Tab-separated table of C-alpha atoms in Angstrom:
chain	number	residue	atom	x	y	z
A	1	UNK	CA	283.125	-26.202	-126.342
A	2	UNK	CA	286.408	-25.047	-127.823
A	3	UNK	CA	287.905	-26.223	-131.058
A	4	UNK	CA	291.038	-27.913	-129.672
A	5	UNK	CA	292.525	-30.166	-132.244
A	6	UNK	CA	295.664	-32.242	-131.915
A	7	UNK	CA	296.972	-35.814	-131.956
A	8	UNK	CA	296.508	-36.827	-128.368
A	9	UNK	CA	299.139	-39.531	-128.231
A	10	UNK	CA	301.806	-37.086	-129.398
A	11	UNK	CA	300.877	-34.552	-126.690
A	12	UNK	CA	300.123	-36.935	-123.798
A	13	UNK	CA	301.791	-35.679	-120.626
A	14	UNK	CA	300.490	-38.181	-118.125
A	15	UNK	CA	297.959	-40.963	-117.636
A	16	UNK	CA	296.863	-42.161	-114.311
A	17	UNK	CA	294.191	-44.334	-112.841
A	18	UNK	CA	291.395	-41.807	-113.290
A	19	UNK	CA	292.610	-39.103	-115.616
A	20	UNK	CA	294.826	-38.415	-118.607
A	21	UNK	CA	296.550	-35.034	-119.330
A	22	UNK	CA	297.332	-33.687	-122.777
A	23	UNK	CA	299.297	-30.595	-123.652
A	24	UNK	CA	297.368	-27.957	-125.599
A	25	UNK	CA	300.122	-25.330	-125.555
A	26	UNK	CA	302.755	-23.991	-123.179
A	27	UNK	CA	300.041	-22.580	-120.864
A	28	UNK	CA	297.136	-25.016	-121.033
A	29	UNK	CA	296.357	-28.663	-120.511
A	30	UNK	CA	293.410	-30.818	-121.451
A	31	UNK	CA	292.365	-32.986	-118.490
A	32	UNK	CA	290.305	-36.012	-119.599
A	33	UNK	CA	288.363	-37.945	-116.983
A	34	UNK	CA	288.301	-41.748	-117.460
A	35	UNK	CA	285.527	-44.167	-116.652
A	36	UNK	CA	287.773	-46.283	-114.431
A	37	UNK	CA	287.105	-46.716	-110.769
A	38	UNK	CA	289.922	-47.828	-108.500
A	39	UNK	CA	290.414	-48.412	-104.724
A	40	UNK	CA	293.025	-49.718	-102.375
A	41	UNK	CA	295.949	-48.510	-104.585
A	42	UNK	CA	294.290	-50.072	-107.664
A	43	UNK	CA	293.969	-53.472	-106.054
A	44	UNK	CA	290.309	-53.134	-106.833
A	45	UNK	CA	289.343	-51.695	-110.209
A	46	UNK	CA	286.463	-51.603	-112.628
A	47	UNK	CA	285.208	-49.614	-115.668
A	48	UNK	CA	281.979	-47.729	-115.074
A	49	UNK	CA	280.607	-46.108	-118.234
A	50	UNK	CA	279.727	-42.511	-117.758
A	51	UNK	CA	281.689	-42.051	-114.463
A	52	UNK	CA	284.257	-39.805	-116.130
A	53	UNK	CA	281.600	-37.499	-117.358
A	54	UNK	CA	280.089	-37.206	-113.919
A	55	UNK	CA	283.394	-36.482	-112.256
A	56	UNK	CA	284.198	-33.883	-114.855
A	57	UNK	CA	280.828	-32.204	-114.536
A	58	UNK	CA	280.909	-32.068	-110.764
A	59	UNK	CA	284.477	-30.777	-110.772
A	60	UNK	CA	283.525	-27.982	-113.169
A	61	UNK	CA	280.646	-26.993	-110.958
A	62	UNK	CA	282.844	-26.920	-107.794
A	63	UNK	CA	285.822	-25.170	-109.344
A	64	UNK	CA	283.506	-22.457	-110.733
A	65	UNK	CA	281.844	-22.082	-107.313
A	66	UNK	CA	285.212	-21.697	-105.483
A	67	UNK	CA	286.343	-19.114	-108.038
A	68	UNK	CA	283.293	-17.045	-107.059
A	69	UNK	CA	284.583	-17.209	-103.476
A	70	UNK	CA	287.952	-15.799	-104.487
A	71	UNK	CA	289.880	-19.084	-104.392
A	72	UNK	CA	292.192	-19.404	-107.328
A	73	UNK	CA	292.309	-22.681	-109.221
A	74	UNK	CA	293.748	-24.129	-112.394
A	75	UNK	CA	290.306	-24.470	-113.994
A	76	UNK	CA	289.707	-22.502	-117.192
A	77	UNK	CA	286.721	-23.965	-118.944
A	78	UNK	CA	284.802	-27.202	-119.676
A	79	UNK	CA	285.841	-28.620	-123.105
A	80	UNK	CA	283.620	-31.755	-123.546
A	81	UNK	CA	281.416	-33.943	-121.444
A	82	UNK	CA	284.428	-35.683	-119.873
A	83	UNK	CA	287.199	-33.097	-120.196
A	84	UNK	CA	288.151	-29.606	-119.071
A	85	UNK	CA	290.925	-27.126	-119.982
A	86	UNK	CA	293.191	-26.192	-117.059
A	87	UNK	CA	296.288	-24.089	-116.552
A	88	UNK	CA	299.647	-25.907	-116.677
A	89	UNK	CA	301.240	-25.664	-113.188
A	90	UNK	CA	304.177	-27.151	-111.377
A	91	UNK	CA	302.474	-29.729	-109.242
A	92	UNK	CA	303.520	-30.151	-105.640
A	93	UNK	CA	303.959	-33.875	-104.821
A	94	UNK	CA	301.791	-33.695	-101.662
A	95	UNK	CA	298.131	-34.396	-100.987
A	96	UNK	CA	296.339	-32.336	-98.373
A	97	UNK	CA	293.501	-34.090	-96.549
A	98	UNK	CA	290.965	-32.165	-94.491
A	99	UNK	CA	288.938	-34.286	-92.066
A	100	UNK	CA	285.714	-32.878	-90.601
A	101	UNK	CA	284.603	-36.308	-89.283
A	102	UNK	CA	286.496	-39.484	-88.559
A	103	UNK	CA	286.238	-41.908	-91.462
A	104	UNK	CA	288.519	-44.139	-93.473
A	105	UNK	CA	292.164	-44.709	-92.583
A	106	UNK	CA	292.307	-42.492	-89.539
A	107	UNK	CA	289.744	-44.709	-87.757
A	108	UNK	CA	292.108	-47.721	-87.732
A	109	UNK	CA	295.364	-45.737	-87.643
A	110	UNK	CA	294.498	-43.758	-84.496
A	111	UNK	CA	291.603	-45.825	-83.139
A	112	UNK	CA	289.297	-42.824	-83.473
A	113	UNK	CA	285.573	-43.505	-83.189
A	114	UNK	CA	284.084	-43.612	-86.680
A	115	UNK	CA	281.897	-40.578	-87.237
A	116	UNK	CA	283.522	-38.444	-84.571
A	117	UNK	CA	283.245	-34.783	-85.478
A	118	UNK	CA	286.503	-32.884	-85.021
A	119	UNK	CA	286.110	-29.592	-83.183
A	120	UNK	CA	288.458	-28.083	-85.808
A	121	UNK	CA	288.955	-29.765	-89.198
A	122	UNK	CA	292.021	-32.007	-89.015
A	123	UNK	CA	294.646	-31.322	-91.708
A	124	UNK	CA	297.055	-34.020	-92.793
A	125	UNK	CA	299.760	-34.198	-95.475
A	126	UNK	CA	300.484	-37.301	-97.614
A	127	UNK	CA	303.362	-37.786	-99.986
A	128	UNK	CA	302.011	-38.260	-103.519
A	129	UNK	CA	303.800	-41.463	-104.454
A	130	UNK	CA	301.930	-44.536	-105.628
A	131	UNK	CA	304.947	-46.810	-105.215
A	132	UNK	CA	305.169	-45.936	-101.512
A	133	UNK	CA	301.378	-46.052	-101.047
A	134	UNK	CA	301.037	-42.275	-100.538
A	135	UNK	CA	302.433	-42.275	-96.906
A	136	UNK	CA	301.345	-39.769	-94.315
A	137	UNK	CA	304.128	-37.153	-93.735
A	138	UNK	CA	304.660	-34.060	-91.620
A	139	UNK	CA	305.678	-30.547	-92.516
A	140	UNK	CA	309.270	-31.226	-91.615
A	141	UNK	CA	309.363	-34.047	-94.198
A	142	UNK	CA	308.005	-31.760	-96.818
A	143	UNK	CA	310.627	-29.120	-96.110
A	144	UNK	CA	313.439	-31.667	-95.886
A	145	UNK	CA	312.475	-33.259	-99.223
A	146	UNK	CA	312.371	-29.750	-100.681
A	147	UNK	CA	308.841	-30.142	-101.949
A	148	UNK	CA	307.875	-26.787	-100.421
A	149	UNK	CA	309.214	-24.327	-97.914
A	150	UNK	CA	307.459	-23.301	-94.688
A	151	UNK	CA	306.027	-20.085	-96.198
A	152	UNK	CA	304.455	-22.056	-99.038
A	153	UNK	CA	303.101	-24.615	-96.636
A	154	UNK	CA	301.445	-21.977	-94.561
A	155	UNK	CA	299.723	-20.518	-97.616
A	156	UNK	CA	298.586	-24.032	-98.717
A	157	UNK	CA	297.131	-24.701	-95.256
A	158	UNK	CA	295.233	-21.434	-95.349
A	159	UNK	CA	293.811	-22.107	-98.854
A	160	UNK	CA	292.980	-25.742	-97.977
A	161	UNK	CA	291.011	-24.762	-94.888
A	162	UNK	CA	289.139	-22.120	-96.931
A	163	UNK	CA	288.263	-24.706	-99.608
A	164	UNK	CA	287.062	-27.157	-96.959
A	165	UNK	CA	285.025	-24.505	-95.242
A	166	UNK	CA	283.334	-23.237	-98.468
A	167	UNK	CA	282.512	-26.703	-99.712
A	168	UNK	CA	281.282	-27.840	-96.316
A	169	UNK	CA	278.754	-25.063	-96.299
A	170	UNK	CA	277.830	-25.647	-99.963
A	171	UNK	CA	277.178	-29.362	-99.422
A	172	UNK	CA	275.199	-28.558	-96.297
A	173	UNK	CA	272.828	-26.607	-98.469
A	174	UNK	CA	272.050	-29.720	-100.496
A	175	UNK	CA	271.671	-31.898	-97.391
A	176	UNK	CA	275.056	-33.600	-97.653
A	177	UNK	CA	277.826	-33.742	-95.067
A	178	UNK	CA	281.431	-33.246	-96.236
A	179	UNK	CA	283.184	-35.903	-94.196
A	180	UNK	CA	286.638	-35.326	-95.602
A	181	UNK	CA	288.335	-34.129	-98.763
A	182	UNK	CA	291.718	-34.608	-100.513
A	183	UNK	CA	293.212	-31.588	-102.262
A	184	UNK	CA	296.192	-31.057	-104.530
A	185	UNK	CA	298.082	-27.810	-105.307
A	186	UNK	CA	300.315	-26.479	-108.075
A	187	UNK	CA	302.338	-23.284	-108.603
A	188	UNK	CA	301.914	-20.954	-111.593
A	189	UNK	CA	303.951	-17.830	-111.920
A	190	UNK	CA	304.742	-17.909	-108.122
A	191	UNK	CA	301.066	-18.289	-107.261
A	192	UNK	CA	299.556	-21.293	-105.471
A	193	UNK	CA	296.556	-22.780	-107.253
A	194	UNK	CA	294.099	-25.526	-106.376
A	195	UNK	CA	294.478	-28.222	-109.019
A	196	UNK	CA	293.440	-31.799	-109.965
A	197	UNK	CA	289.677	-32.538	-109.534
A	198	UNK	CA	286.891	-31.918	-107.097
A	199	UNK	CA	284.500	-34.837	-107.221
A	200	UNK	CA	283.172	-37.658	-105.037
A	201	UNK	CA	286.314	-39.521	-106.107
A	202	UNK	CA	288.409	-37.417	-103.767
A	203	UNK	CA	285.937	-36.576	-100.971
A	204	UNK	CA	283.451	-38.352	-98.768
A	205	UNK	CA	279.860	-37.183	-98.753
A	206	UNK	CA	277.072	-38.582	-96.540
A	207	UNK	CA	273.469	-37.714	-95.901
A	208	UNK	CA	271.660	-37.577	-92.564
A	209	UNK	CA	271.171	-41.336	-92.690
A	210	UNK	CA	274.866	-41.940	-93.275
A	211	UNK	CA	274.177	-43.047	-96.891
A	212	UNK	CA	277.301	-42.734	-98.967
A	213	UNK	CA	277.469	-40.452	-102.062
A	214	UNK	CA	281.158	-41.005	-102.833
A	215	UNK	CA	283.698	-43.573	-103.954
A	216	UNK	CA	283.097	-45.621	-100.813
A	217	UNK	CA	280.147	-47.097	-102.714
A	218	UNK	CA	282.718	-48.718	-104.928
A	219	UNK	CA	285.316	-49.422	-102.323
A	220	UNK	CA	283.011	-51.281	-100.043
A	221	UNK	CA	280.145	-52.264	-102.336
A	222	UNK	CA	277.714	-49.909	-100.496
A	223	UNK	CA	275.633	-49.020	-103.563
A	224	UNK	CA	275.559	-47.819	-107.149
A	225	UNK	CA	278.435	-45.364	-107.475
A	226	UNK	CA	277.138	-43.913	-110.731
A	227	UNK	CA	273.644	-43.141	-109.305
A	228	UNK	CA	275.304	-41.602	-106.226
A	229	UNK	CA	277.407	-39.260	-108.372
A	230	UNK	CA	274.391	-38.393	-110.525
A	231	UNK	CA	272.472	-37.367	-107.399
A	232	UNK	CA	275.321	-35.128	-106.204
A	233	UNK	CA	275.392	-33.438	-109.577
A	234	UNK	CA	271.660	-33.043	-109.742
A	235	UNK	CA	271.563	-31.389	-106.295
A	236	UNK	CA	274.381	-29.028	-107.178
A	237	UNK	CA	272.712	-27.946	-110.355
A	238	UNK	CA	269.387	-27.469	-108.658
A	239	UNK	CA	271.030	-25.237	-106.108
A	240	UNK	CA	272.757	-23.075	-108.752
A	241	UNK	CA	269.519	-22.337	-110.592
């Protein structure tokens, strides 16, 4: 644990539904995971003690794993049970969703059979804008809005597919199926980095019996979200030993 010391309120950069960001210096940010759980654009919310710690721990495990696979991220080190130190990047206001199986919004939006496995992971872009409800957008929109150019988008797609592939195989080893995952990216010194978090808050994980190990437990009252996250962390740690 590092000896970071500052008055958080004077250095707060951002506070969202699940995390708060604090400036450490010109290069580093402290990302603090909150115990809040939200769904349906915060129309449903609750405070679950210990959830922030679990999301932080799982994110640390997965970022470190991806780094061993040559995928560059903003992760630097764990700071406390519910916080990590990350590089400061220029965030791109898009969310990249990789779907290995049909679940969630796409089922109703395109009338796709729930659970359908896509022959090739489906990649979608969403505009990161809470006021607009994070609408789905296409590459032309991203270029027209000057969020990123075509060259940057091609690099992002390549990285996103690699992340999805590596994590799909990792979760397969612990008897979990990566249904889909939401990724975010930032730019640091001209390089594209994977940012934000990697936890069951931004992915769907199921076992062979279709039991949920992700935020759908909270969204749809399927089970104990905290216990589900604990199980994911336990399996990941057992695998790394």
